[in-house]
PDB file of C-alpha atoms in Angstrom:
ATOM      1  CA  MET A  18       0.000   0.000   0.000  1.00  0.00           C
ATOM      2  CA  LYS A  19       2.781   2.392   0.919  1.00  0.00           C
ATOM      3  CA  LYS A  20       4.565   1.450  -2.280  1.00  0.00           C
ATOM      4  CA  LEU A  21       1.456   2.191  -4.331  1.00  0.00           C
ATOM      5  CA  LEU A  22       0.928   5.438  -2.461  1.00  0.00           C
ATOM      6  CA  GLY A  23       4.552   6.415  -3.113  1.00  0.00           C
ATOM      7  CA  ILE A  24       4.164   5.694  -6.826  1.00  0.00           C
ATOM      8  CA  SER A  25       0.948   7.720  -6.952  1.00  0.00           C
ATOM      9  CA  LEU A  26       2.568  10.669  -5.207  1.00  0.00           C
ATOM     10  CA  LEU A  27       5.578  10.473  -7.518  1.00  0.00           C
ATOM     11  CA  GLY A  28       3.309  10.452 -10.538  1.00  0.00           C
ATOM     12  CA  ALA A  29       1.387  13.444  -9.227  1.00  0.00           C
ATOM     13  CA  ALA A  30       4.637  15.304  -8.590  1.00  0.00           C
ATOM     14  CA  LEU A  31       5.861  14.578 -12.099  1.00  0.00           C
ATOM     15  CA  MET A  32       2.574  15.736 -13.572  1.00  0.00           C
ATOM     16  CA  ALA A  33       2.682  18.907 -11.491  1.00  0.00           C
ATOM     17  CA  GLY A  34       6.257  19.526 -12.545  1.00  0.00           C
ATOM     18  CA  GLY A  35       5.275  19.067 -16.183  1.00  0.00           C
ATOM     19  CA  ALA A  36       2.379  21.492 -15.807  1.00  0.00           C
ATOM     20  CA  GLN A  37       4.660  24.028 -14.147  1.00  0.00           C
ATOM     21  CA  ALA A  38       7.249  23.707 -16.924  1.00  0.00           C
ATOM     22  CA  ALA A  39       4.524  24.249 -19.529  1.00  0.00           C
ATOM     23  CA  GLU A  40       3.737  27.628 -17.954  1.00  0.00           C
ATOM     24  CA  SER A  41       7.200  28.993 -18.834  1.00  0.00           C
ATOM     25  CA  LEU A  42       7.824  30.540 -22.234  1.00  0.00           C
ATOM     26  CA  ARG A  43      11.502  30.215 -23.102  1.00  0.00           C
ATOM     27  CA  ILE A  44      12.696  33.179 -25.145  1.00  0.00           C
ATOM     28  CA  GLY A  45      16.083  33.441 -26.869  1.00  0.00           C
ATOM     29  CA  VAL A  46      17.850  36.797 -26.593  1.00  0.00           C
ATOM     30  CA  ASP A  47      21.252  38.177 -27.607  1.00  0.00           C
ATOM     31  CA  VAL A  48      22.855  40.339 -24.896  1.00  0.00           C
ATOM     32  CA  PRO A  49      24.032  43.080 -24.737  1.00  0.00           C
ATOM     33  CA  TYR A  50      22.178  45.233 -27.260  1.00  0.00           C
ATOM     34  CA  GLU A  51      21.299  48.330 -25.253  1.00  0.00           C
ATOM     35  CA  PRO A  52      18.639  49.714 -25.005  1.00  0.00           C
ATOM     36  CA  MET A  53      16.835  46.677 -26.403  1.00  0.00           C
ATOM     37  CA  GLU A  54      18.320  43.969 -24.160  1.00  0.00           C
ATOM     38  CA  TYR A  55      21.168  44.264 -21.674  1.00  0.00           C
ATOM     39  CA  LYS A  56      22.182  43.602 -18.073  1.00  0.00           C
ATOM     40  CA  THR A  57      22.206  46.152 -15.280  1.00  0.00           C
ATOM     41  CA  PRO A  58      25.375  46.448 -13.144  1.00  0.00           C
ATOM     42  CA  ASP A  59      23.852  44.000 -10.652  1.00  0.00           C
ATOM     43  CA  GLY A  60      23.266  41.424 -13.387  1.00  0.00           C
ATOM     44  CA  GLU A  61      19.536  41.908 -13.938  1.00  0.00           C
ATOM     45  CA  LEU A  62      18.343  41.419 -17.522  1.00  0.00           C
ATOM     46  CA  THR A  63      16.413  44.459 -18.762  1.00  0.00           C
ATOM     47  CA  GLY A  64      15.705  46.587 -21.828  1.00  0.00           C
ATOM     48  CA  PHE A  65      12.796  47.342 -24.142  1.00  0.00           C
ATOM     49  CA  ASP A  66      12.515  43.785 -25.497  1.00  0.00           C
ATOM     50  CA  ILE A  67      12.761  42.295 -22.010  1.00  0.00           C
ATOM     51  CA  GLU A  68      10.097  44.505 -20.440  1.00  0.00           C
ATOM     52  CA  LEU A  69       7.744  44.127 -23.386  1.00  0.00           C
ATOM     53  CA  GLY A  70       8.348  40.372 -23.460  1.00  0.00           C
ATOM     54  CA  ASN A  71       7.576  40.059 -19.758  1.00  0.00           C
ATOM     55  CA  ALA A  72       4.379  42.043 -20.293  1.00  0.00           C
ATOM     56  CA  ILE A  73       3.381  39.706 -23.125  1.00  0.00           C
ATOM     57  CA  CYS A  74       4.038  36.662 -20.930  1.00  0.00           C
ATOM     58  CA  ALA A  75       1.870  38.161 -18.186  1.00  0.00           C
ATOM     59  CA  LYS A  76      -0.985  38.655 -20.652  1.00  0.00           C
ATOM     60  CA  ILE A  77      -0.901  34.994 -21.728  1.00  0.00           C
ATOM     61  CA  ASN A  78      -0.454  33.744 -18.147  1.00  0.00           C
ATOM     62  CA  ARG A  79       3.052  32.366 -18.624  1.00  0.00           C
ATOM     63  CA  ASP A  80       6.428  33.153 -17.093  1.00  0.00           C
ATOM     64  CA  CYS A  81       9.186  34.400 -19.386  1.00  0.00           C
ATOM     65  CA  GLU A  82      12.375  32.339 -19.137  1.00  0.00           C
ATOM     66  CA  TRP A  83      15.075  34.304 -20.951  1.00  0.00           C
ATOM     67  CA  VAL A  84      17.794  32.214 -22.619  1.00  0.00           C
ATOM     68  CA  ILE A  85      20.920  34.131 -23.642  1.00  0.00           C
ATOM     69  CA  GLN A  86      22.206  33.102 -27.077  1.00  0.00           C
ATOM     70  CA  ALA A  87      24.791  34.670 -29.402  1.00  0.00           C
ATOM     71  CA  TRP A  88      23.199  36.221 -32.476  1.00  0.00           C
ATOM     72  CA  ASP A  89      24.880  34.041 -35.094  1.00  0.00           C
ATOM     73  CA  GLY A  90      23.317  30.932 -33.523  1.00  0.00           C
ATOM     74  CA  ILE A  91      19.958  32.351 -32.489  1.00  0.00           C
ATOM     75  CA  ILE A  92      17.765  30.865 -35.251  1.00  0.00           C
ATOM     76  CA  PRO A  93      19.521  27.460 -35.108  1.00  0.00           C
ATOM     77  CA  GLY A  94      18.888  27.519 -31.341  1.00  0.00           C
ATOM     78  CA  LEU A  95      15.171  28.025 -31.966  1.00  0.00           C
ATOM     79  CA  MET A  96      15.107  25.111 -34.411  1.00  0.00           C
ATOM     80  CA  ALA A  97      16.982  22.938 -31.892  1.00  0.00           C
ATOM     81  CA  ARG A  98      14.239  23.734 -29.315  1.00  0.00           C
ATOM     82  CA  LYS A  99      16.583  25.518 -26.900  1.00  0.00           C
ATOM     83  CA  TYR A 100      13.764  28.049 -26.558  1.00  0.00           C
ATOM     84  CA  ASP A 101      10.229  28.595 -27.855  1.00  0.00           C
ATOM     85  CA  ALA A 102      10.632  32.041 -29.386  1.00  0.00           C
ATOM     86  CA  ILE A 103      13.183  34.731 -30.200  1.00  0.00           C
ATOM     87  CA  MET A 104      12.639  38.295 -29.006  1.00  0.00           C
ATOM     88  CA  SER A 105      15.915  40.003 -29.737  1.00  0.00           C
ATOM     89  CA  SER A 106      15.469  42.982 -32.079  1.00  0.00           C
ATOM     90  CA  MET A 107      15.035  40.640 -35.051  1.00  0.00           C
ATOM     91  CA  THR A 108      14.016  42.354 -38.270  1.00  0.00           C
ATOM     92  CA  ILE A 109      11.218  40.723 -40.229  1.00  0.00           C
ATOM     93  CA  ASN A 110      12.394  40.047 -43.787  1.00  0.00           C
ATOM     94  CA  GLU A 111      11.749  37.506 -46.522  1.00  0.00           C
ATOM     95  CA  GLU A 112      14.931  35.486 -45.883  1.00  0.00           C
ATOM     96  CA  ARG A 113      13.943  34.921 -42.245  1.00  0.00           C
ATOM     97  CA  ARG A 114      10.277  34.368 -43.090  1.00  0.00           C
ATOM     98  CA  ALA A 115      11.401  31.316 -45.056  1.00  0.00           C
ATOM     99  CA  LYS A 116      12.736  29.821 -41.800  1.00  0.00           C
ATOM    100  CA  VAL A 117      10.517  31.108 -38.977  1.00  0.00           C
ATOM    101  CA  LEU A 118       7.023  32.349 -38.165  1.00  0.00           C
ATOM    102  CA  PHE A 119       6.923  35.993 -37.075  1.00  0.00           C
ATOM    103  CA  SER A 120       4.563  37.822 -34.787  1.00  0.00           C
ATOM    104  CA  ASP A 121       3.138  41.173 -35.791  1.00  0.00           C
ATOM    105  CA  THR A 122       5.697  43.991 -35.859  1.00  0.00           C
ATOM    106  CA  TYR A 123       6.275  45.437 -32.382  1.00  0.00           C
ATOM    107  CA  ILE A 124       8.671  48.295 -33.244  1.00  0.00           C
ATOM    108  CA  THR A 125      10.224  49.729 -36.406  1.00  0.00           C
ATOM    109  CA  PRO A 126      13.571  51.426 -35.692  1.00  0.00           C
ATOM    110  CA  PRO A 127      15.788  52.924 -38.421  1.00  0.00           C
ATOM    111  CA  SER A 128      19.470  52.137 -38.873  1.00  0.00           C
ATOM    112  CA  ALA A 129      22.156  54.824 -38.719  1.00  0.00           C
ATOM    113  CA  TRP A 130      25.852  55.576 -39.163  1.00  0.00           C
ATOM    114  CA  PHE A 131      28.013  56.572 -36.190  1.00  0.00           C
ATOM    115  CA  ALA A 132      31.551  57.991 -36.161  1.00  0.00           C
ATOM    116  CA  PRO A 133      33.940  59.674 -33.704  1.00  0.00           C
ATOM    117  CA  SER A 134      32.856  63.243 -32.994  1.00  0.00           C
ATOM    118  CA  ASP A 135      36.113  64.596 -34.452  1.00  0.00           C
ATOM    119  CA  SER A 136      35.723  62.614 -37.679  1.00  0.00           C
ATOM    120  CA  ALA A 137      35.710  64.578 -40.932  1.00  0.00           C
ATOM    121  CA  LEU A 138      33.131  62.186 -42.374  1.00  0.00           C
ATOM    122  CA  SER A 139      29.875  63.910 -43.254  1.00  0.00           C
ATOM    123  CA  ALA A 140      28.606  61.650 -46.051  1.00  0.00           C
ATOM    124  CA  THR A 141      27.989  57.900 -46.120  1.00  0.00           C
ATOM    125  CA  SER A 142      27.957  57.076 -49.827  1.00  0.00           C
ATOM    126  CA  THR A 143      30.097  54.203 -51.093  1.00  0.00           C
ATOM    127  CA  GLU A 144      32.501  56.784 -52.489  1.00  0.00           C
ATOM    128  CA  ALA A 145      32.743  58.688 -49.194  1.00  0.00           C
ATOM    129  CA  LEU A 146      33.502  55.485 -47.238  1.00  0.00           C
ATOM    130  CA  ALA A 147      35.952  53.966 -49.730  1.00  0.00           C
ATOM    131  CA  GLY A 148      39.044  52.750 -47.879  1.00  0.00           C
ATOM    132  CA  LYS A 149      37.396  53.166 -44.461  1.00  0.00           C
ATOM    133  CA  ALA A 150      36.978  50.516 -41.740  1.00  0.00           C
ATOM    134  CA  ILE A 151      33.256  49.960 -41.143  1.00  0.00           C
ATOM    135  CA  GLY A 152      31.986  48.126 -38.053  1.00  0.00           C
ATOM    136  CA  VAL A 153      28.806  46.026 -37.962  1.00  0.00           C
ATOM    137  CA  GLN A 154      27.386  43.289 -35.782  1.00  0.00           C
ATOM    138  CA  ARG A 155      27.850  39.926 -37.451  1.00  0.00           C
ATOM    139  CA  GLY A 156      24.798  38.367 -39.101  1.00  0.00           C
ATOM    140  CA  THR A 157      22.560  41.416 -38.805  1.00  0.00           C
ATOM    141  CA  LEU A 158      20.704  43.220 -41.568  1.00  0.00           C
ATOM    142  CA  GLN A 159      23.263  46.029 -41.192  1.00  0.00           C
ATOM    143  CA  ASP A 160      25.991  43.459 -41.920  1.00  0.00           C
ATOM    144  CA  ASN A 161      24.145  42.349 -45.073  1.00  0.00           C
ATOM    145  CA  TYR A 162      23.611  45.923 -46.245  1.00  0.00           C
ATOM    146  CA  VAL A 163      27.208  47.024 -45.715  1.00  0.00           C
ATOM    147  CA  THR A 164      28.651  43.798 -47.143  1.00  0.00           C
ATOM    148  CA  ASP A 165      26.639  44.075 -50.352  1.00  0.00           C
ATOM    149  CA  LEU A 166      27.041  47.800 -50.947  1.00  0.00           C
ATOM    150  CA  TYR A 167      30.363  48.780 -49.338  1.00  0.00           C
ATOM    151  CA  ALA A 168      32.690  45.766 -49.002  1.00  0.00           C
ATOM    152  CA  LYS A 169      34.141  46.132 -52.498  1.00  0.00           C
ATOM    153  CA  ASN A 170      35.854  49.409 -51.590  1.00  0.00           C
ATOM    154  CA  ALA A 171      35.916  49.420 -47.779  1.00  0.00           C
ATOM    155  CA  GLU A 172      37.027  47.094 -44.970  1.00  0.00           C
ATOM    156  CA  VAL A 173      34.054  45.561 -43.183  1.00  0.00           C
ATOM    157  CA  LYS A 174      34.768  44.445 -39.607  1.00  0.00           C
ATOM    158  CA  ARG A 175      32.207  42.179 -37.959  1.00  0.00           C
ATOM    159  CA  TYR A 176      31.636  41.766 -34.222  1.00  0.00           C
ATOM    160  CA  THR A 177      29.725  39.262 -32.142  1.00  0.00           C
ATOM    161  CA  THR A 178      28.265  41.966 -29.882  1.00  0.00           C
ATOM    162  CA  ALA A 179      27.707  45.703 -30.052  1.00  0.00           C
ATOM    163  CA  ASP A 180      29.969  46.073 -26.995  1.00  0.00           C
ATOM    164  CA  ASP A 181      32.872  44.456 -28.878  1.00  0.00           C
ATOM    165  CA  LEU A 182      32.295  46.918 -31.712  1.00  0.00           C
ATOM    166  CA  VAL A 183      32.351  49.849 -29.310  1.00  0.00           C
ATOM    167  CA  LEU A 184      35.686  48.695 -27.865  1.00  0.00           C
ATOM    168  CA  ASP A 185      37.269  48.869 -31.322  1.00  0.00           C
ATOM    169  CA  MET A 186      35.654  52.244 -31.961  1.00  0.00           C
ATOM    170  CA  ASP A 187      37.156  53.505 -28.709  1.00  0.00           C
ATOM    171  CA  ALA A 188      40.557  52.122 -29.727  1.00  0.00           C
ATOM    172  CA  GLY A 189      40.454  53.888 -33.089  1.00  0.00           C
ATOM    173  CA  ARG A 190      40.315  50.700 -35.157  1.00  0.00           C
ATOM    174  CA  LEU A 191      37.069  51.721 -36.845  1.00  0.00           C
ATOM    175  CA  ASP A 192      36.262  54.830 -38.853  1.00  0.00           C
ATOM    176  CA  ILE A 193      32.506  54.388 -38.711  1.00  0.00           C
ATOM    177  CA  ALA A 194      29.834  51.932 -37.553  1.00  0.00           C
ATOM    178  CA  PHE A 195      26.413  51.015 -38.908  1.00  0.00           C
ATOM    179  CA  LEU A 196      23.852  49.962 -36.270  1.00  0.00           C
ATOM    180  CA  ASP A 197      20.196  50.051 -35.347  1.00  0.00           C
ATOM    181  CA  PHE A 198      19.658  53.691 -34.409  1.00  0.00           C
ATOM    182  CA  PRO A 199      18.457  53.030 -30.817  1.00  0.00           C
ATOM    183  CA  VAL A 200      21.495  50.816 -30.156  1.00  0.00           C
ATOM    184  CA  GLY A 201      23.995  53.257 -31.628  1.00  0.00           C
ATOM    185  CA  LYS A 202      22.436  56.206 -29.825  1.00  0.00           C
ATOM    186  CA  SER A 203      22.461  54.383 -26.480  1.00  0.00           C
ATOM    187  CA  THR A 204      25.940  52.851 -26.689  1.00  0.00           C
ATOM    188  CA  LEU A 205      27.895  55.487 -28.615  1.00  0.00           C
ATOM    189  CA  ILE A 206      26.159  58.850 -28.273  1.00  0.00           C
ATOM    190  CA  ASP A 207      24.477  58.626 -24.853  1.00  0.00           C
ATOM    191  CA  GLY A 208      27.180  56.391 -23.374  1.00  0.00           C
ATOM    192  CA  GLY A 209      30.168  57.770 -25.250  1.00  0.00           C
ATOM    193  CA  ASN A 210      30.854  60.928 -23.216  1.00  0.00           C
ATOM    194  CA  GLY A 211      30.450  63.131 -26.282  1.00  0.00           C
ATOM    195  CA  ASN A 212      33.026  61.180 -28.275  1.00  0.00           C
ATOM    196  CA  TYR A 213      30.628  60.061 -31.035  1.00  0.00           C
ATOM    197  CA  LYS A 214      28.080  61.498 -33.435  1.00  0.00           C
ATOM    198  CA  ALA A 215      25.520  60.283 -35.960  1.00  0.00           C
ATOM    199  CA  VAL A 216      26.572  60.825 -39.569  1.00  0.00           C
ATOM    200  CA  GLY A 217      24.173  61.449 -42.442  1.00  0.00           C
ATOM    201  CA  GLU A 218      20.504  60.474 -42.525  1.00  0.00           C
ATOM    202  CA  VAL A 219      18.893  57.477 -40.843  1.00  0.00           C
ATOM    203  CA  VAL A 220      18.372  54.515 -43.189  1.00  0.00           C
ATOM    204  CA  THR A 221      15.133  52.558 -43.641  1.00  0.00           C
ATOM    205  CA  GLU A 222      15.298  51.430 -47.273  1.00  0.00           C
ATOM    206  CA  PRO A 223      15.471  49.251 -49.293  1.00  0.00           C
ATOM    207  CA  LYS A 224      13.034  46.738 -47.776  1.00  0.00           C
ATOM    208  CA  LYS A 225      15.275  43.964 -49.112  1.00  0.00           C
ATOM    209  CA  TYR A 226      17.608  44.721 -46.210  1.00  0.00           C
ATOM    210  CA  PHE A 227      15.549  46.616 -43.659  1.00  0.00           C
ATOM    211  CA  GLY A 228      12.372  44.587 -43.805  1.00  0.00           C
ATOM    212  CA  ASP A 229       9.222  45.375 -41.840  1.00  0.00           C
ATOM    213  CA  GLY A 230      10.417  46.205 -38.344  1.00  0.00           C
ATOM    214  CA  PHE A 231      11.139  43.888 -35.407  1.00  0.00           C
ATOM    215  CA  GLY A 232       9.086  40.772 -34.734  1.00  0.00           C
ATOM    216  CA  ILE A 233       9.078  37.818 -32.355  1.00  0.00           C
ATOM    217  CA  ALA A 234      10.226  34.666 -34.172  1.00  0.00           C
ATOM    218  CA  MET A 235       8.779  31.198 -33.558  1.00  0.00           C
ATOM    219  CA  ARG A 236       8.901  27.814 -35.234  1.00  0.00           C
ATOM    220  CA  LYS A 237       6.517  27.728 -38.185  1.00  0.00           C
ATOM    221  CA  ARG A 238       4.241  25.134 -36.661  1.00  0.00           C
ATOM    222  CA  ASP A 239       3.650  27.192 -33.512  1.00  0.00           C
ATOM    223  CA  LYS A 240       0.693  29.112 -34.932  1.00  0.00           C
ATOM    224  CA  ASP A 241      -1.286  28.968 -31.699  1.00  0.00           C
ATOM    225  CA  LEU A 242       1.587  30.622 -29.823  1.00  0.00           C
ATOM    226  CA  ALA A 243       1.847  33.318 -32.510  1.00  0.00           C
ATOM    227  CA  GLU A 244      -1.872  33.997 -32.182  1.00  0.00           C
ATOM    228  CA  GLN A 245      -1.557  34.343 -28.399  1.00  0.00           C
ATOM    229  CA  ILE A 246       1.432  36.695 -28.692  1.00  0.00           C
ATOM    230  CA  ASN A 247      -0.273  38.848 -31.321  1.00  0.00           C
ATOM    231  CA  GLY A 248      -3.363  39.073 -29.130  1.00  0.00           C
ATOM    232  CA  ALA A 249      -1.233  40.103 -26.146  1.00  0.00           C
ATOM    233  CA  LEU A 250       0.575  42.755 -28.208  1.00  0.00           C
ATOM    234  CA  ALA A 251      -2.743  44.211 -29.330  1.00  0.00           C
ATOM    235  CA  GLU A 252      -3.974  44.348 -25.726  1.00  0.00           C
ATOM    236  CA  LEU A 253      -0.773  46.007 -24.503  1.00  0.00           C
ATOM    237  CA  LYS A 254      -1.081  48.684 -27.182  1.00  0.00           C
ATOM    238  CA  ALA A 255      -4.769  49.223 -26.379  1.00  0.00           C
ATOM    239  CA  ASP A 256      -4.344  49.532 -22.611  1.00  0.00           C
ATOM    240  CA  GLY A 257      -1.346  51.906 -22.764  1.00  0.00           C
ATOM    241  CA  THR A 258       1.275  49.487 -21.423  1.00  0.00           C
ATOM    242  CA  TYR A 259       3.179  49.459 -24.705  1.00  0.00           C
ATOM    243  CA  ASP A 260       3.410  53.269 -24.799  1.00  0.00           C
ATOM    244  CA  THR A 261       4.642  53.352 -21.191  1.00  0.00           C
ATOM    245  CA  ILE A 262       7.470  50.918 -21.957  1.00  0.00           C
ATOM    246  CA  HIS A 263       8.315  52.676 -25.239  1.00  0.00           C
ATOM    247  CA  THR A 264       8.511  56.069 -23.535  1.00  0.00           C
ATOM    248  CA  LYS A 265      10.819  54.683 -20.844  1.00  0.00           C
ATOM    249  CA  TYR A 266      13.453  53.676 -23.410  1.00  0.00           C
ATOM    250  CA  PHE A 267      12.921  56.006 -26.380  1.00  0.00           C
ATOM    251  CA  GLY A 268      10.914  58.981 -25.134  1.00  0.00           C
ATOM    252  CA  GLU A 269       7.513  60.028 -26.403  1.00  0.00           C
ATOM    253  CA  LYS A 270       6.562  58.618 -29.788  1.00  0.00           C
ATOM    254  CA  LYS A 271       6.583  61.261 -32.493  1.00  0.00           C
TER     255      LYS A 271
END
């Protein structure tokens, strides 16, 4: 009897554990990418993607479990089931749509060029940047854009993280960098003690490279999850939560 009772209790515990695990939504994220996703000095994960993701999880009654993954392996990690979704400033484009299922767009940031404040660069054409060292984060849409349009006449240097890129900018090994505007503004202009500036106009075209804004990526078969996430996003925009989080990181929407 005790043996049967023990087995029953074990089974109940396993079932409870399984139910508890099902309540967590594992989300892959590349860190650091301030202000989108980064760690505070005490090690807490934060940023626009993190706060919005946690709000989405709350709406669908699940706990966010953030899984840190380097960018160049982030889609393979999703396919290998290391996590259930990717929320890491991923641009929606046709190449990625062939591999993953995207949520609705949750933000559409431009890309921009950044250079040392004492740089003589004022234009960003292929002719103006000929012979220059250009920094990008490896595997991003900015990498694709610069590689296709500038690599023939300039040196393209690729970095695993934005922080690694900034270190080389600080050391004078880069003439200019091409990043998502919020990331470049946060890491180089706001955090650069006046040592950096934006150069030229922000870039949003062509769609071939810059796609349709950032989306949450899931495996293609996870249509129910995508529907839940899209519903949560719509609710967060309707009840003002989205605007509150957006204002915290980017100021009032224009």
